[in-house]
Amino acid sequence: NDEQYIEAARNLAQRMLKEAQPNAVARMNYLGMTLLARPFRTQEIAILSKSLKDIAGFYKSHEKEAKSLLMVGESKPDASLAPESLATWTMLTNQLMNLDEVLNK
């Protein structure tokens, strides 16, 4: 993805982390409502949860990569959010933004 897509994903992830309830399913459904105008189905939540776990595992042990991802684009990341968490949700949001259903709605 190009720089603007990563930056847009980060900014949406930041907004979600501040506005959604602090649990993974509520956060995923916030993204679903924003990107798809619907909450995710149970099967979709299971897939997203696995992806979230995998991404989080990577960024927990790769702090440098997390911080590097967050610097993509012109806008600055929210310093009040943990870099590993923001990077994790940025990548999940980026994946969602690339779904056919999002691109073609």
N, CA, C and O of each residue as an XYZ file, in Angstrom:
420
protein
N       0.836     -1.198      0.000
C       0.000      0.000      0.000
C       0.871      1.249      0.000
O       2.009      1.251      0.472
N       0.290      2.303     -0.547
C       1.084      3.519     -0.553
C       0.956      4.266      0.770
O       0.161      3.911      1.639
N       1.740      5.276      0.883
C       1.871      6.039      2.118
C       0.534      6.590      2.622
O       0.262      6.551      3.822
N      -0.290      7.097      1.722
C      -1.566      7.684      2.149
C      -2.494      6.643      2.755
O      -3.228      6.944      3.696
N      -2.474      5.422      2.229
C      -3.333      4.368      2.785
C      -2.889      4.004      4.197
O      -3.724      3.830      5.084
N      -1.595      3.889      4.408
C      -1.083      3.575      5.750
C      -1.420      4.705      6.709
O      -1.849      4.461      7.837
N      -1.229      5.924      6.270
C      -1.530      7.078      7.118
C      -3.020      7.150      7.428
O      -3.402      7.434      8.563
N      -3.855      6.898      6.444
C      -5.307      6.903      6.664
C      -5.697      5.798      7.639
O      -6.536      6.015      8.513
N      -5.102      4.624      7.502
C      -5.377      3.519      8.421
C      -4.962      3.890      9.837
O      -5.682      3.606     10.794
N      -3.802      4.524      9.969
C      -3.332      4.936     11.307
C      -4.281      5.950     11.930
O      -4.614      5.848     13.111
N      -4.712      6.917     11.148
C      -5.605      7.940     11.693
C      -6.960      7.360     12.083
O      -7.534      7.767     13.094
N      -7.478      6.422     11.304
C      -8.726      5.766     11.680
C      -8.518      4.900     12.917
O      -9.373      4.877     13.802
N      -7.402      4.193     12.991
C      -7.098      3.380     14.171
C      -6.983      4.255     15.422
O      -7.460      3.873     16.490
N      -6.363      5.405     15.296
C      -6.255      6.337     16.436
C      -7.638      6.772     16.904
O      -7.929      6.773     18.100
N      -8.472      7.136     15.963
C      -9.830      7.574     16.299
C     -10.593      6.444     16.989
O     -11.285      6.665     17.983
N     -10.458      5.235     16.451
C     -11.134      4.084     17.029
C     -10.644      3.815     18.448
O     -11.453      3.561     19.340
N      -9.326      3.867     18.672
C      -8.782      3.608     20.003
C      -9.274      4.619     21.028
O      -9.379      4.295     22.211
N      -9.572      5.817     20.601
C     -10.059      6.854     21.513
C     -11.570      6.810     21.710
O     -12.062      7.159     22.783
N     -12.316      6.384     20.682
C     -13.774      6.491     20.739
C     -14.498      5.184     21.047
O     -15.582      5.212     21.630
N     -13.933      4.049     20.675
C     -14.609      2.762     20.867
C     -14.398      2.248     22.287
O     -13.465      2.650     22.982
N     -15.280      1.359     22.695
C     -15.118      0.700     23.984
C     -13.788     -0.063     23.969
O     -13.351     -0.522     22.914
N     -13.142     -0.200     25.138
C     -11.792     -0.793     25.166
C     -11.752     -2.323     25.145
O     -11.042     -2.936     25.942
N     -12.508     -2.936     24.241
C     -12.367     -4.379     24.040
C     -12.286     -4.642     22.543
O     -12.810     -3.875     21.736
N     -11.634     -5.718     22.189
C     -11.314     -5.974     20.782
C     -12.552     -6.060     19.895
O     -12.554     -5.511     18.793
N     -13.594     -6.731     20.345
C     -14.790     -6.889     19.506
C     -15.459     -5.536     19.271
O     -15.869     -5.238     18.149
N     -15.572     -4.732     20.295
C     -16.165     -3.403     20.127
C     -15.326     -2.561     19.177
O     -15.865     -1.813     18.360
N     -14.033     -2.680     19.281
C     -13.142     -1.926     18.396
C     -13.274     -2.408     16.953
O     -13.314     -1.596     16.028
N     -13.341     -3.711     16.759
C     -13.530     -4.241     15.406
C     -14.857     -3.771     14.819
O     -14.926     -3.381     13.654
N     -15.901     -3.811     15.628
C     -17.205     -3.381     15.130
C     -17.248     -1.876     14.860
O     -17.975     -1.433     13.970
N     -16.493     -1.097     15.600
C     -16.363      0.328     15.299
C     -15.796      0.493     13.884
O     -16.291      1.293     13.089
N     -14.748     -0.283     13.590
C     -14.149     -0.227     12.253
C     -15.133     -0.726     11.202
O     -15.224     -0.159     10.113
N     -15.865     -1.785     11.526
C     -16.864     -2.301     10.595
C     -17.937     -1.270     10.281
O     -18.311     -1.084      9.123
N     -18.417     -0.615     11.295
C     -19.448      0.407     11.077
C     -18.894      1.582     10.283
O     -19.600      2.154      9.452
N     -17.660      1.941     10.525
C     -17.048      3.062      9.819
C     -16.756      2.714      8.359
O     -17.018      3.519      7.465
N     -16.226      1.543      8.121
C     -15.797      1.173      6.774
C     -16.878      0.485      5.947
O     -16.902      0.616      4.723
N     -17.778     -0.252      6.613
C     -18.759     -1.060      5.894
C     -20.208     -0.690      6.198
O     -21.133     -1.193      5.561
N     -20.395      0.189      7.173
C     -21.739      0.574      7.633
C     -22.489     -0.618      8.227
O     -23.717     -0.685      8.166
N     -21.726     -1.567      8.807
C     -22.335     -2.708      9.487
C     -21.326     -3.306     10.463
O     -20.117     -3.187     10.266
N     -21.830     -3.950     11.516
C     -20.902     -4.667     12.395
C     -20.434     -5.947     11.706
O     -21.062     -6.417     10.757
N     -19.344     -6.495     12.187
C     -18.843     -7.741     11.631
C     -19.665     -8.925     12.131
O     -20.191     -8.911     13.244
N     -19.764     -9.944     11.290
C     -20.446    -11.190     11.655
C     -19.526    -12.003     12.571
O     -18.321    -11.760     12.634
N     -20.107    -12.959     13.269
C     -19.351    -13.797     14.206
C     -18.154    -14.456     13.524
O     -17.058    -14.477     14.083
N     -18.356    -14.989     12.330
C     -17.263    -15.637     11.604
C     -16.164    -14.637     11.253
O     -14.980    -14.974     11.294
N     -16.548    -13.425     10.913
C     -15.570    -12.389     10.571
C     -14.780    -11.967     11.801
O     -13.573    -11.738     11.720
N     -15.459    -11.863     12.941
C     -14.777    -11.507     14.195
C     -13.711    -12.551     14.520
O     -12.615    -12.200     14.956
N     -14.024    -13.826     14.313
C     -13.049    -14.888     14.580
C     -11.811    -14.729     13.707
O     -10.687    -14.876     14.186
N     -12.013    -14.431     12.438
C     -10.886    -14.230     11.515
C     -10.078    -12.998     11.915
O      -8.848    -13.037     11.950
N     -10.779    -11.907     12.214
C     -10.100    -10.672     12.610
C      -9.342    -10.850     13.928
O      -8.254    -10.301     14.101
N      -9.912    -11.608     14.843
C      -9.248    -11.848     16.134
C      -7.935    -12.584     15.939
O      -6.939    -12.257     16.585
N      -7.920    -13.566     15.065
C      -6.675    -14.287     14.768
C      -5.650    -13.354     14.149
O      -4.480    -13.359     14.532
N      -6.094    -12.553     13.189
C      -5.187    -11.609     12.548
C      -4.642    -10.608     13.569
O      -3.447    -10.311     13.577
N      -5.522    -10.091     14.426
C      -5.108     -9.135     15.457
C      -4.060     -9.754     16.380
O      -3.069     -9.110     16.725
N      -4.284    -11.001     16.776
C      -3.332    -11.691     17.656
C      -1.975    -11.841     16.974
O      -0.937    -11.613     17.595
N      -1.982    -12.226     15.699
C      -0.733    -12.395     14.959
C       0.019    -11.067     14.822
O       1.228    -11.003     15.043
N      -0.697    -10.031     14.462
C      -0.067     -8.712     14.288
C       0.471     -8.201     15.624
O       1.590     -7.693     15.698
N      -0.331     -8.339     16.668
C       0.096     -7.878     17.996
C       1.349     -8.618     18.454
O       2.248     -8.016     19.042
N       1.410     -9.912     18.189
C       2.592    -10.696     18.547
C       3.840    -10.182     17.863
O       4.913    -10.120     18.463
N       3.689     -9.813     16.601
C       4.832     -9.275     15.866
C       5.300     -7.950     16.475
O       6.484     -7.781     16.764
N       4.373     -7.019     16.668
C       4.782     -5.692     17.131
C       5.220     -5.666     18.594
O       5.956     -4.764     18.994
N       4.787     -6.629     19.396
C       5.278     -6.698     20.777
C       6.767     -7.002     20.815
O       7.464     -6.559     21.728
N       7.261     -7.748     19.840
C       8.685     -8.091     19.819
C       9.474     -7.303     18.765
O      10.662     -7.551     18.562
N       8.813     -6.363     18.104
C       9.478     -5.542     17.085
C       9.086     -4.072     17.260
O       8.433     -3.480     16.401
N       9.494     -3.511     18.374
C       9.126     -2.130     18.693
C       9.646     -1.137     17.653
O       8.967     -0.161     17.335
N      10.818     -1.377     17.134
C      11.398     -0.477     16.132
C      10.516     -0.424     14.886
O      10.277      0.650     14.335
N      10.036     -1.582     14.447
C       9.165     -1.637     13.276
C       7.829     -0.948     13.548
O       7.272     -0.295     12.665
N       7.320     -1.095     14.763
C       6.064     -0.431     15.134
C       6.222      1.083     15.026
O       5.383      1.765     14.436
N       7.296      1.595     15.597
C       7.527      3.040     15.559
C       7.763      3.532     14.137
O       7.332      4.628     13.780
N       8.439      2.735     13.330
C       8.680      3.099     11.936
C       7.363      3.172     11.153
O       7.154      4.101     10.373
N       6.490      2.206     11.361
C       5.182      2.213     10.706
C       4.401      3.474     11.063
O       3.766      4.082     10.202
N       4.449      3.860     12.319
C       3.672      5.005     12.789
C       4.180      6.334     12.245
O       3.469      7.336     12.317
N       5.370      6.362     11.714
C       5.928      7.601     11.168
C       5.613      7.782      9.682
O       5.983      8.796      9.089
N       4.934      6.809      9.083
C       4.570      6.917      7.669
C       3.525      8.019      7.504
O       2.532      8.064      8.230
N       3.766      8.903      6.541
C       2.816      9.980      6.260
C       3.228     11.298      6.885
O       4.227     11.393      7.599
N       2.432     12.306      6.595
C       2.738     13.652      7.082
C       2.220     13.921      8.489
O       2.851     14.654      9.251
N       1.078     13.337      8.840
C       0.524     13.580     10.177
C       1.309     12.775     11.205
O       1.828     11.699     10.907
N       1.386     13.301     12.392
C       2.134     12.663     13.468
C       1.220     11.708     14.234
O       0.031     11.985     14.396
N       1.766     10.587     14.704
C       0.947      9.671     15.505
C       0.625     10.277     16.867
O       1.361     11.126     17.370
N      -0.462      9.841     17.447
C      -0.880     10.295     18.768
C       0.078      9.722     19.804
O       0.110      8.509     20.015
N       0.841     10.561     20.436
C       1.859     10.128     21.403
C       1.254      9.541     22.670
O       1.961      8.894     23.443
N      -0.036      9.750     22.899
C      -0.671      9.200     24.097
C      -1.015      7.722     23.944
O      -1.385      7.067     24.919
N      -0.895      7.195     22.730
C      -1.221      5.790     22.486
C       0.060      4.958     22.417
O       1.067      5.395     21.859
N       0.008      3.762     22.986
C       1.171      2.870     22.972
C       1.511      2.508     21.529
O       0.634      2.077     20.779
N       2.773      2.677     21.130
C       3.155      2.409     19.740
C       2.806      1.004     19.253
O       2.353      0.841     18.121
N       3.010     -0.010     20.088
C       2.716     -1.381     19.667
C       1.228     -1.566     19.408
O       0.834     -2.220     18.441
N       0.411     -0.993     20.268
C      -1.042     -1.098     20.096
C      -1.500     -0.344     18.859
O      -2.281     -0.867     18.064
N      -1.023      0.872     18.694
C      -1.419      1.669     17.533
C      -0.946      1.023     16.247
O      -1.682      1.010     15.260
N       0.265      0.486     16.234
C       0.766     -0.193     15.027
C      -0.083     -1.426     14.715
O      -0.410     -1.687     13.558
N      -0.432     -2.169     15.744
C      -1.263     -3.364     15.555
C      -2.605     -2.998     14.934
O      -3.018     -3.599     13.943
N      -3.279     -2.020     15.511
C      -4.591     -1.626     15.001
C      -4.472     -0.926     13.649
O      -5.395     -0.999     12.837
N      -3.365     -0.258     13.398
C      -3.145      0.354     12.082
C      -3.098     -0.717     11.012
O      -3.717     -0.569      9.959
N      -2.375     -1.792     11.268
C      -2.258     -2.849     10.267
C      -3.574     -3.594     10.082
O      -3.918     -3.959      8.958
N      -4.317     -3.826     11.163
C      -5.619     -4.470     11.015
C      -6.561     -3.563     10.221
O      -7.286     -4.029      9.342
N      -6.545     -2.284     10.532
C      -7.376     -1.320      9.803
C      -6.975     -1.279      8.336
O      -7.833     -1.209      7.457
N      -5.686     -1.322      8.071
C      -5.198     -1.336      6.693
C      -5.723     -2.565      5.951
O      -6.149     -2.461      4.801
N      -5.692     -3.707      6.594
C      -6.231     -4.922      5.976
C      -7.707     -4.735      5.634
O      -8.156     -5.099      4.546
N      -8.452     -4.164      6.574
C      -9.886     -3.964      6.352
C     -10.147     -2.967      5.228
O     -11.083     -3.136      4.447
N      -9.329     -1.943      5.150
C      -9.504     -0.934      4.102
C      -9.257     -1.507      2.713
O      -9.669     -0.916      1.715
N      -8.593     -2.648      2.642
C      -8.300     -3.282      1.359
C      -9.297     -4.374      0.982
O      -9.139     -5.013     -0.059
N     -10.307     -4.598      1.797
C     -11.328     -5.565      1.450
C     -12.116     -5.100      0.236
O     -12.393     -3.909      0.096
N     -12.475     -6.019     -0.633
C     -13.304     -5.669     -1.806
C     -14.579     -4.960     -1.379
O     -15.017     -4.008     -2.025
N     -15.176     -5.432     -0.281
C     -16.427     -4.844      0.195
C     -16.245     -3.374      0.583
O     -17.170     -2.577      0.426
N     -15.098     -3.019      1.073
C     -14.809     -1.628      1.427
C     -14.538     -0.809      0.167
O     -15.058      0.295      0.009
N     -13.739     -1.350     -0.704
C     -13.343     -0.626     -1.912
C     -14.496     -0.436     -2.879
O     -14.479      0.506     -3.672
N     -15.497     -1.302     -2.836
C     -16.589     -1.257     -3.785
C     -17.926     -0.870     -3.198
O     -18.951     -1.025     -3.863
N     -17.953     -0.366     -1.964
C     -19.264     -0.049     -1.370
C     -19.850      1.218     -1.918
O     -20.944      1.615     -1.519
